[in-house]
Short mmCIF file of C-alpha atoms and ligand atoms in Angstrom, two decimals:
data_model
loop_
_atom_site.label_atom_id
_atom_site.label_comp_id
_atom_site.label_asym_id
_atom_site.label_seq_id
_atom_site.Cartn_x
_atom_site.Cartn_y
_atom_site.Cartn_z
CA MET L 1 28.68 52.54 -12.11
CA LYS L 2 28.06 50.67 -9.15
CA THR L 3 24.47 50.16 -9.91
CA TYR L 4 25.08 49.01 -13.38
CA LEU L 5 27.72 46.21 -12.42
CA GLY L 6 25.08 45.00 -9.51
CA LEU L 7 22.58 44.72 -12.33
CA ILE L 8 24.89 42.49 -14.31
CA ALA L 9 25.57 40.55 -11.55
CA ALA L 10 22.06 40.13 -10.78
CA ALA L 11 21.30 39.22 -14.27
CA ALA L 12 24.31 36.52 -14.04
CA LEU L 13 22.68 35.29 -10.96
CA THR L 14 19.11 34.83 -12.80
CA LEU L 15 20.79 33.14 -15.70
CA SER L 16 22.46 30.68 -13.90
CA ALA L 17 19.38 29.96 -11.49
CA CYS L 18 17.49 29.37 -14.58
CA SER L 19 19.75 26.50 -16.04
CA GLY L 20 19.85 25.29 -12.76
CA GLU L 21 16.04 24.78 -12.78
CA ASN L 22 16.18 23.33 -16.23
CA LYS L 23 18.77 20.70 -15.50
CA PRO L 24 18.16 19.77 -11.93
CA ALA L 25 19.84 16.41 -12.36
CA GLU L 26 23.07 17.43 -13.93
CA ASN L 27 25.14 18.74 -10.85
CA THR L 28 27.70 16.06 -11.34
CA ALA L 29 28.49 18.00 -15.14
CA ALA L 30 28.38 21.54 -14.46
CA PRO L 31 30.50 22.77 -17.33
CA SER L 32 28.58 20.59 -20.16
CA SER L 33 25.12 21.54 -18.60
CA THR L 34 25.90 25.26 -19.44
CA VAL L 35 26.25 24.18 -23.14
CA ALA L 36 23.34 21.98 -23.06
CA ALA L 37 21.22 24.85 -21.73
CA SER L 38 22.13 27.43 -24.31
CA GLU L 39 21.57 24.80 -27.02
CA SER L 40 18.15 24.12 -25.75
CA VAL L 41 17.66 28.11 -25.89
CA THR L 42 18.33 28.12 -29.50
CA VAL L 43 16.13 24.97 -30.20
CA VAL L 44 13.10 26.70 -28.43
CA GLU L 45 13.40 29.88 -30.39
CA ALA L 46 13.60 27.68 -33.58
CA SER L 47 10.38 25.90 -32.67
CA ALA L 48 8.54 28.83 -31.32
CA PRO L 49 6.32 29.61 -34.35
CA VAL L 50 5.33 25.97 -34.33
CA VAL L 51 3.84 26.25 -30.94
CA ALA L 52 2.18 29.37 -31.43
CA ASP L 53 -0.02 27.79 -34.33
CA GLU L 54 -3.21 26.31 -33.20
CA CYS L 55 -2.80 23.40 -35.53
CA SER L 56 0.14 22.03 -33.78
CA THR L 57 1.44 21.22 -30.52
CA LEU L 58 4.81 20.78 -28.55
CA ILE L 59 5.10 17.78 -26.39
CA ASN L 60 8.26 17.41 -24.08
CA SER L 61 9.51 14.12 -22.86
CA ASN L 62 12.11 13.23 -20.23
CA ASP L 63 14.47 10.80 -18.84
CA ALA L 64 11.48 9.97 -16.32
CA MET L 65 9.19 8.28 -19.03
CA GLN L 66 6.97 11.39 -19.04
CA PHE L 67 5.22 13.52 -21.52
CA ASP L 68 4.30 17.00 -20.41
CA VAL L 69 1.01 17.11 -22.54
CA LYS L 70 -1.73 14.91 -20.99
CA GLU L 71 -4.08 15.65 -23.80
CA ILE L 72 -4.40 17.08 -27.32
CA SER L 73 -7.46 18.85 -28.46
CA ILE L 74 -7.42 19.43 -32.27
CA LYS L 75 -9.53 22.13 -33.96
CA SER L 76 -11.82 20.55 -36.76
CA SER L 77 -10.69 23.53 -38.65
CA CYS L 78 -7.45 22.35 -38.89
CA LYS L 79 -6.64 20.65 -42.11
CA GLN L 80 -3.44 19.11 -40.92
CA TYR L 81 -1.97 18.91 -37.57
CA THR L 82 1.73 18.91 -36.37
CA ILE L 83 2.90 17.27 -33.36
CA THR L 84 6.57 18.10 -32.20
CA LEU L 85 8.11 15.92 -29.76
CA LYS L 86 11.16 17.02 -27.84
CA HIS L 87 13.28 14.66 -25.45
CA THR L 88 14.61 16.93 -22.97
CA GLY L 89 16.67 14.24 -21.09
CA THR L 90 19.96 12.92 -21.83
CA ILE L 91 19.50 9.14 -21.97
CA ALA L 92 20.07 7.54 -25.43
CA LYS L 93 16.97 6.31 -27.36
CA GLN L 94 18.16 2.56 -26.82
CA ALA L 95 17.57 2.79 -23.24
CA MET L 96 14.78 5.86 -23.02
CA GLY L 97 13.64 6.31 -26.58
CA HIS L 98 10.50 7.93 -26.98
CA ASN L 99 8.02 8.36 -29.88
CA VAL L 100 4.40 9.65 -30.49
CA VAL L 101 2.01 7.17 -32.24
CA ILE L 102 -1.49 7.72 -32.69
CA SER L 103 -4.28 5.09 -32.87
CA LYS L 104 -7.87 4.40 -32.05
CA VAL L 105 -8.22 3.58 -28.18
CA SER L 106 -9.45 0.12 -29.02
CA ASP L 107 -6.23 -0.45 -31.23
CA LYS L 108 -3.73 0.69 -28.62
CA ASP L 109 -2.92 -2.52 -27.07
CA ALA L 110 -2.17 -4.23 -30.27
CA VAL L 111 -0.01 -1.70 -31.79
CA VAL L 112 1.73 -1.58 -28.55
CA LYS L 113 2.36 -5.30 -28.46
CA ASP L 114 3.37 -5.37 -32.23
CA GLY L 115 5.55 -2.49 -31.95
CA ILE L 116 7.84 -4.48 -29.24
CA ASP L 117 8.30 -7.41 -31.66
CA ALA L 118 9.18 -4.79 -34.37
CA ASN L 119 12.07 -3.74 -32.59
CA ILE L 120 14.12 -0.62 -32.19
CA GLU L 121 15.00 -0.36 -35.98
CA ALA L 122 11.26 0.08 -37.11
CA ASP L 123 11.06 2.85 -34.07
CA TYR L 124 8.73 -0.15 -32.00
CA VAL L 125 6.12 0.39 -34.82
CA LYS L 126 5.20 -2.58 -36.76
CA PRO L 127 5.86 -1.59 -40.60
CA ASN L 128 2.85 -0.37 -42.45
CA ASP L 129 0.73 -0.93 -39.43
CA GLU L 130 -2.63 0.26 -40.80
CA ARG L 131 -4.05 0.88 -37.24
CA VAL L 132 -1.34 3.71 -36.84
CA VAL L 133 -3.04 6.96 -37.73
CA ALA L 134 0.39 9.06 -37.21
CA GLN L 135 3.94 8.50 -35.93
CA THR L 136 7.01 10.21 -35.30
CA LYS L 137 10.62 8.54 -35.15
CA LEU L 138 12.20 7.14 -31.94
CA ILE L 139 14.27 9.92 -30.39
CA GLY L 140 16.81 9.96 -27.63
CA GLY L 141 17.84 12.61 -25.04
CA GLY L 142 18.56 15.85 -26.55
CA GLU L 143 16.79 15.10 -29.87
CA GLU L 144 13.53 16.56 -31.55
CA THR L 145 11.19 15.40 -34.12
CA SER L 146 7.90 15.91 -35.63
CA VAL L 147 4.95 14.53 -37.65
CA THR L 148 2.35 16.31 -39.64
CA PHE L 149 -0.93 14.26 -40.43
CA ASP L 150 -4.32 14.96 -42.20
CA VAL L 151 -7.07 15.68 -39.33
CA ALA L 152 -9.51 14.06 -41.77
CA LYS L 153 -7.92 10.66 -40.68
CA LEU L 154 -9.51 11.04 -37.38
CA ALA L 155 -13.18 10.36 -37.06
CA LYS L 156 -15.15 12.40 -34.83
CA SER L 157 -17.22 9.51 -33.54
CA GLU L 158 -13.98 7.48 -32.49
CA ALA L 159 -11.68 7.89 -29.58
CA TYR L 160 -8.15 8.18 -30.09
CA GLU L 161 -4.98 8.27 -27.99
CA TYR L 162 -1.32 8.97 -28.45
CA PHE L 163 1.42 7.07 -26.75
CA CYS L 164 5.01 6.06 -26.78
CA THR L 165 5.48 2.28 -28.03
CA PHE L 166 9.11 1.90 -26.45
CA PRO L 167 8.77 -1.22 -24.47
CA GLY L 168 6.94 -0.64 -21.11
CA HIS L 169 6.27 3.28 -21.73
CA ALA L 170 2.84 3.17 -22.87
CA ALA L 171 0.93 2.74 -19.61
CA LEU L 172 2.72 6.14 -18.29
CA MET L 173 3.39 7.91 -21.56
CA SER L 174 -0.12 8.44 -23.19
CA GLY L 175 -3.11 10.96 -23.52
CA LYS L 176 -6.27 11.56 -25.36
CA ILE L 177 -6.98 13.33 -28.56
CA THR L 178 -9.82 14.87 -29.10
CA ILE L 179 -11.50 16.75 -32.04
CA VAL L 180 -13.15 20.04 -30.99
CA GLU L 181 -14.97 22.68 -32.87
CU1 CU H 201 8.92 6.47 -24.15
#
């Protein structure tokens, strides 16, 4: 019986240690961080099958203006590809919004510049911008979104990047997309 209680205590400690790791900046709001942690566990379970699929990827973004994926390799055998974007931070999209926009590397600067003029209602992407291969919505802390696009839209001879068009983010939040066999 003693051993049993000890195990429970150890498990509880492990759990609290885990949620502490996930939310290092939330020591000011301990009760709500517990709720946030259990909510995020549910979301991870729901999106697990998507991550396992080789024609999709999950990109986490945060309040520090970072994507956790630095490069995406898309297999040419994939007809369609899905990018799921998750914002693991807590700041609203008006101040720390993130999206994933794909264009040729040579179009990136212009897409970002026109996106700033397009403002937040248009998710910082110029409406009907033909240089944009695919885009997600702009999301804030705790939100998740995804986009699915035809892989045929990406020419093998071209260089593409994915990036966030929130003003000032694209320099840090971007990565290469390559088509692989
Ligand atoms: Cu961003």
